[in-house]
Coordinates of C-alpha atoms in Angstrom, one line a residue:
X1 CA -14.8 31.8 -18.2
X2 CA -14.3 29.0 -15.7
X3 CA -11.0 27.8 -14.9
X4 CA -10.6 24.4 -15.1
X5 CA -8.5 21.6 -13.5
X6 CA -5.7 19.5 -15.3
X7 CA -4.5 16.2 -12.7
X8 CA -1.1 15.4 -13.7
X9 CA -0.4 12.3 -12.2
X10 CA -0.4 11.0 -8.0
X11 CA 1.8 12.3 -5.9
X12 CA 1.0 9.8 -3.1
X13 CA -1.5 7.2 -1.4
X14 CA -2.1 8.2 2.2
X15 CA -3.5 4.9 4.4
X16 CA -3.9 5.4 8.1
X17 CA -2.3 3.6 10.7
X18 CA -2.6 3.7 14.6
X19 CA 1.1 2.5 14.8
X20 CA 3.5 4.1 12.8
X21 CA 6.3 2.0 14.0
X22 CA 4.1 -1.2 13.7
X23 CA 3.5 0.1 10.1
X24 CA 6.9 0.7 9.0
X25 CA 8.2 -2.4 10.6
X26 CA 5.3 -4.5 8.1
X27 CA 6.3 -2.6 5.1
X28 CA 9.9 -2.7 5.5
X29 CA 10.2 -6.1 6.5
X30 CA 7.9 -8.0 5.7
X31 CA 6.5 -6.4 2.1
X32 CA 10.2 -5.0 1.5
X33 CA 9.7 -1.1 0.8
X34 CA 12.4 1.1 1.4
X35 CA 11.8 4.6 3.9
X36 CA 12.1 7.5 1.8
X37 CA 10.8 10.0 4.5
X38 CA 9.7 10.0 8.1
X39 CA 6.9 12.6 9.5
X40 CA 8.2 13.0 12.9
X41 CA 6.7 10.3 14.5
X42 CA 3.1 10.2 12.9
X43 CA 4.1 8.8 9.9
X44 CA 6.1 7.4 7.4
X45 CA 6.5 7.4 3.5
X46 CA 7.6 4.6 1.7
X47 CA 9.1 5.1 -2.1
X48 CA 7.4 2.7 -5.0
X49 CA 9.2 3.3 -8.0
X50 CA 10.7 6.6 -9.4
X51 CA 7.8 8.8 -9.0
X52 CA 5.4 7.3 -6.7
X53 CA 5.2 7.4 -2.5
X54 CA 2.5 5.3 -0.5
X55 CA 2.3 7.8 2.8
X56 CA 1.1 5.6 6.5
X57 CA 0.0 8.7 8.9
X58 CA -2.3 8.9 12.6
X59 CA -5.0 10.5 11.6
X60 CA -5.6 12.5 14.1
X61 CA -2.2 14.6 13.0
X62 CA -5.3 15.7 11.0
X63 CA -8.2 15.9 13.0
X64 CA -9.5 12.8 11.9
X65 CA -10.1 9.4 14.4
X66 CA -8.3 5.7 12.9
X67 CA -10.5 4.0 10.4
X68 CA -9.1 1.3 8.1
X69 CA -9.3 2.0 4.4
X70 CA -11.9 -0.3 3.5
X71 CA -13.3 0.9 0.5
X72 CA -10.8 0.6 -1.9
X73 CA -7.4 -1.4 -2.3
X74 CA -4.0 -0.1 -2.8
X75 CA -2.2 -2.4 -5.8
X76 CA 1.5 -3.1 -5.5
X77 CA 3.2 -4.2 -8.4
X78 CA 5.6 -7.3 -8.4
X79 CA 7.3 -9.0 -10.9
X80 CA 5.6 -12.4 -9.8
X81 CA 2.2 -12.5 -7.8
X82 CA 2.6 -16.3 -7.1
X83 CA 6.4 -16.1 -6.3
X84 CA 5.0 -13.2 -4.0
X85 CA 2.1 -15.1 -2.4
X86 CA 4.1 -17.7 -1.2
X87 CA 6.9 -15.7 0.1
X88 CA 4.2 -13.3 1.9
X89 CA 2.5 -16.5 3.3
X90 CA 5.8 -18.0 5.0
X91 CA 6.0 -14.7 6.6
X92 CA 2.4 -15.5 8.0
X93 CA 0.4 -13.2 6.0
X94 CA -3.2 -14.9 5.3
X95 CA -5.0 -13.7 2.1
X96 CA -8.3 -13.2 0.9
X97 CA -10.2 -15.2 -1.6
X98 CA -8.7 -16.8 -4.0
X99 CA -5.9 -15.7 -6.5
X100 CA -6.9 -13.6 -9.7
X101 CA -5.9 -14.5 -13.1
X102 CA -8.2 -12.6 -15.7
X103 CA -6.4 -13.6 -18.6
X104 CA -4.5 -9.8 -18.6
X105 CA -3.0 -9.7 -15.0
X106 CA -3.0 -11.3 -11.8
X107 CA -3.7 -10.9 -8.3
X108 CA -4.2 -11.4 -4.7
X109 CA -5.8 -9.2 -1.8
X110 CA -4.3 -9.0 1.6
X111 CA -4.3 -6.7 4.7
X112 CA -1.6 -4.7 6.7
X113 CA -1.8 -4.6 10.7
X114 CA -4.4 -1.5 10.7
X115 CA -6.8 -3.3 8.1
X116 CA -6.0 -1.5 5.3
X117 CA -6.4 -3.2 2.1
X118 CA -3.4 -4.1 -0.1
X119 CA -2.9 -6.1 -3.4
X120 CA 0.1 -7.6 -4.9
X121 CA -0.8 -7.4 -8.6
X122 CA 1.2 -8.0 -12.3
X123 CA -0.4 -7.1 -15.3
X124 CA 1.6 -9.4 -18.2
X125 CA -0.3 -8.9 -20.9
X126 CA -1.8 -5.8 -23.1

């Protein structure tokens, strides 16, 4: 019999960074997250609700050279995208496209100082 594999839930998102102390300056200032753990000095984790870390680490800590996530985006939940957006923009971050309203959430991409794609995002309705 094979064993099998049950995922539980996520532990954390792990984006890159060539600056860690760029990166934690952005997401505590600027996007507001609090610290919940420093990895000695190549990287930082930042806490996003009760359960749920977003990690910033040099790759090469793990072998690996600096490449921007590019393929996917990291969602943030706020309570208000727009209220968000605006606040975001007067601290001279410049989105992408156009805001998203599908009728179920909305929401607008953005980058951090490495590249890595981020979304503020607020699903209010089922």
């Amino acid at each position: 019999m094979q064993a099998t594999t049950t995922i539980t839930g996520l532990d954390f998102i792990l984006l890159p960074t060539q600056d860690v102390k760029r990166a934690e300056k952005f997401y505590t200032e600027v996007l507001g997250m609090e610290v919940e753990a420093h990895w000695r000095d190549v990287g930082v984790e930042f806490k996003l609700g009760h359960d749920q870390t977003l990690a910033l680490v040099d790759p090469a800590i793990m072998g690996d050279e600096f490449s921007a996530a590019t393929t996917g985006i990291v969602a943030l939940r706020v309570a208000d995208v727009d209220a968000a957006v605006a606040a975001l923009k007067a601290k001279g971050i410049e989105f992408q496209g156009e805001l998203i309203d599908s009728g179920v959430c909305k929401m607008m991409n953005f980058c951090d100082p490495d590249g890595n794609r981020l979304m503020l995002h607020n699903r209010y309705a089922e």
